[in-house]
PDB file of C-alpha atoms in Angstrom:
ATOM      1  CA  UNK A 814       0.215   0.106   0.212  1.00 44.00           C
ATOM      2  CA  UNK A 815       2.781   2.366   0.682  1.00 51.00           C
ATOM      3  CA  UNK A 816       4.350   2.181  -2.753  1.00 53.00           C
ATOM      4  CA  UNK A 817       0.764   3.845  -4.087  1.00 53.00           C
ATOM      5  CA  UNK A 818       0.027   6.114  -1.146  1.00 55.00           C
ATOM      6  CA  UNK A 819       3.053   7.525   0.850  1.00 56.00           C
ATOM      7  CA  UNK A 820       0.722   9.294   3.271  1.00 53.00           C
ATOM      8  CA  UNK A 821       1.751   7.650   6.909  1.00 51.00           C
ATOM      9  CA  UNK A 822      -1.769   8.970   8.088  1.00 49.00           C
ATOM     10  CA  UNK A 823      -4.249   7.793   5.275  1.00 48.00           C
ATOM     11  CA  UNK A 824      -6.226   5.433   6.882  1.00 53.00           C
ATOM     12  CA  UNK A 825      -6.902   7.567   9.642  1.00 65.00           C
ATOM     13  CA  UNK A 826      -8.406  10.562   7.770  1.00 83.00           C
ATOM     14  CA  UNK A 827      -9.462   9.547   4.484  1.00 88.00           C
ATOM     15  CA  UNK A 828     -11.706   6.759   3.021  1.00 90.00           C
ATOM     16  CA  UNK A 829     -10.833   5.835  -0.787  1.00 93.00           C
ATOM     17  CA  UNK A 830     -14.012   4.124  -2.502  1.00 95.00           C
ATOM     18  CA  UNK A 831     -13.270   1.798  -5.470  1.00 97.00           C
ATOM     19  CA  UNK A 832     -16.578   0.918  -7.657  1.00 97.00           C
ATOM     20  CA  UNK A 833     -15.921  -1.691 -10.056  1.00 95.00           C
ATOM     21  CA  UNK A 834     -18.647  -1.780 -12.643  1.00 93.00           C
ATOM     22  CA  UNK A 835     -19.724  -3.136 -16.168  1.00 90.00           C
ATOM     23  CA  UNK A 836     -18.555  -0.679 -18.253  1.00 92.00           C
ATOM     24  CA  UNK A 837     -15.822   1.300 -15.909  1.00 96.00           C
ATOM     25  CA  UNK A 838     -14.332   1.634 -12.483  1.00 97.00           C
ATOM     26  CA  UNK A 839     -14.413   4.732  -9.976  1.00 97.00           C
ATOM     27  CA  UNK A 840     -12.358   5.582  -7.381  1.00 97.00           C
ATOM     28  CA  UNK A 841     -12.791   8.927  -4.648  1.00 97.00           C
ATOM     29  CA  UNK A 842     -11.212   9.863  -1.541  1.00 94.00           C
ATOM     30  CA  UNK A 843     -13.530  11.121   1.602  1.00 94.00           C
ATOM     31  CA  UNK A 844     -12.915  12.501   4.518  1.00 90.00           C
ATOM     32  CA  UNK A 845     -13.762  11.509   7.824  1.00 86.00           C
ATOM     33  CA  UNK A 846     -16.926  13.823   7.342  1.00 89.00           C
ATOM     34  CA  UNK A 847     -18.156  11.717   4.112  1.00 92.00           C
ATOM     35  CA  UNK A 848     -17.155  15.185   1.849  1.00 94.00           C
ATOM     36  CA  UNK A 849     -15.387  13.932  -1.626  1.00 95.00           C
ATOM     37  CA  UNK A 850     -11.858  15.390  -1.543  1.00 94.00           C
ATOM     38  CA  UNK A 851     -11.762  17.911  -4.170  1.00 94.00           C
ATOM     39  CA  UNK A 852     -10.441  16.419  -7.756  1.00 95.00           C
ATOM     40  CA  UNK A 853     -10.211  12.581  -6.326  1.00 95.00           C
ATOM     41  CA  UNK A 854     -12.829  11.272  -8.419  1.00 97.00           C
ATOM     42  CA  UNK A 855     -11.326   9.785 -11.066  1.00 97.00           C
ATOM     43  CA  UNK A 856     -13.135   7.568 -13.723  1.00 97.00           C
ATOM     44  CA  UNK A 857     -11.681   4.944 -16.307  1.00 97.00           C
ATOM     45  CA  UNK A 858     -14.290   3.360 -18.983  1.00 95.00           C
ATOM     46  CA  UNK A 859     -13.202  -0.130 -20.467  1.00 93.00           C
ATOM     47  CA  UNK A 860     -15.019  -2.197 -23.049  1.00 91.00           C
ATOM     48  CA  UNK A 861     -17.469  -4.803 -21.980  1.00 90.00           C
ATOM     49  CA  UNK A 862     -17.526  -8.005 -24.406  1.00 91.00           C
ATOM     50  CA  UNK A 863     -20.623  -9.607 -25.258  1.00 92.00           C
ATOM     51  CA  UNK A 864     -21.068 -12.900 -27.346  1.00 93.00           C
ATOM     52  CA  UNK A 865     -24.339 -13.919 -29.463  1.00 94.00           C
ATOM     53  CA  UNK A 866     -25.451 -16.064 -27.096  1.00 95.00           C
ATOM     54  CA  UNK A 867     -25.399 -13.311 -24.863  1.00 92.00           C
ATOM     55  CA  UNK A 868     -22.347 -13.588 -22.425  1.00 94.00           C
ATOM     56  CA  UNK A 869     -20.535 -10.685 -21.240  1.00 91.00           C
ATOM     57  CA  UNK A 870     -17.231 -10.838 -20.073  1.00 92.00           C
ATOM     58  CA  UNK A 871     -14.638  -8.270 -19.178  1.00 92.00           C
ATOM     59  CA  UNK A 872     -10.956  -8.658 -19.418  1.00 92.00           C
ATOM     60  CA  UNK A 873      -9.143  -9.461 -16.273  1.00 93.00           C
ATOM     61  CA  UNK A 874      -5.726  -7.445 -16.910  1.00 94.00           C
ATOM     62  CA  UNK A 875      -7.894  -4.315 -18.193  1.00 94.00           C
ATOM     63  CA  UNK A 876      -9.850  -4.431 -15.323  1.00 93.00           C
ATOM     64  CA  UNK A 877      -6.776  -4.582 -13.246  1.00 95.00           C
ATOM     65  CA  UNK A 878      -4.748  -1.658 -14.596  1.00 95.00           C
ATOM     66  CA  UNK A 879      -8.152   0.775 -15.121  1.00 96.00           C
ATOM     67  CA  UNK A 880      -8.567   0.165 -11.010  1.00 96.00           C
ATOM     68  CA  UNK A 881      -4.910   0.933 -10.719  1.00 95.00           C
ATOM     69  CA  UNK A 882      -4.994   3.789 -12.792  1.00 96.00           C
ATOM     70  CA  UNK A 883      -8.048   5.230 -10.417  1.00 96.00           C
ATOM     71  CA  UNK A 884      -6.352   4.330  -6.994  1.00 95.00           C
ATOM     72  CA  UNK A 885      -3.387   6.150  -8.251  1.00 94.00           C
ATOM     73  CA  UNK A 886      -5.349   8.971  -9.708  1.00 95.00           C
ATOM     74  CA  UNK A 887      -7.468   9.566  -6.717  1.00 95.00           C
ATOM     75  CA  UNK A 888      -4.643   9.362  -4.092  1.00 92.00           C
ATOM     76  CA  UNK A 889      -2.775  11.968  -5.873  1.00 93.00           C
ATOM     77  CA  UNK A 890      -5.522  14.233  -4.489  1.00 91.00           C
ATOM     78  CA  UNK A 891      -4.834  13.548  -0.754  1.00 87.00           C
ATOM     79  CA  UNK A 892      -3.363  16.665   1.497  1.00 81.00           C
ATOM     80  CA  UNK A 893      -0.095  15.275   3.124  1.00 77.00           C
ATOM     81  CA  UNK A 894       0.421  16.407   6.200  1.00 63.00           C
TER      82      UNK A 894
END
């Protein structure tokens, strides 16, 4: 966790939320009062694969990369100190 978030007090003062959906992933940082930290909402869209039979699939590597990008982007807005 420290490699992504160098803020040692992060877990005491903020909440990092991650939403993995069918067409995108979103991440945001919230303060202890529930207010979203300005600029911390990050969303990355990805394709949903479908088949003629109606099967829907997500590519795991794409999902991982998108989630990582969102987390890193959201964490850039955590106030230090």
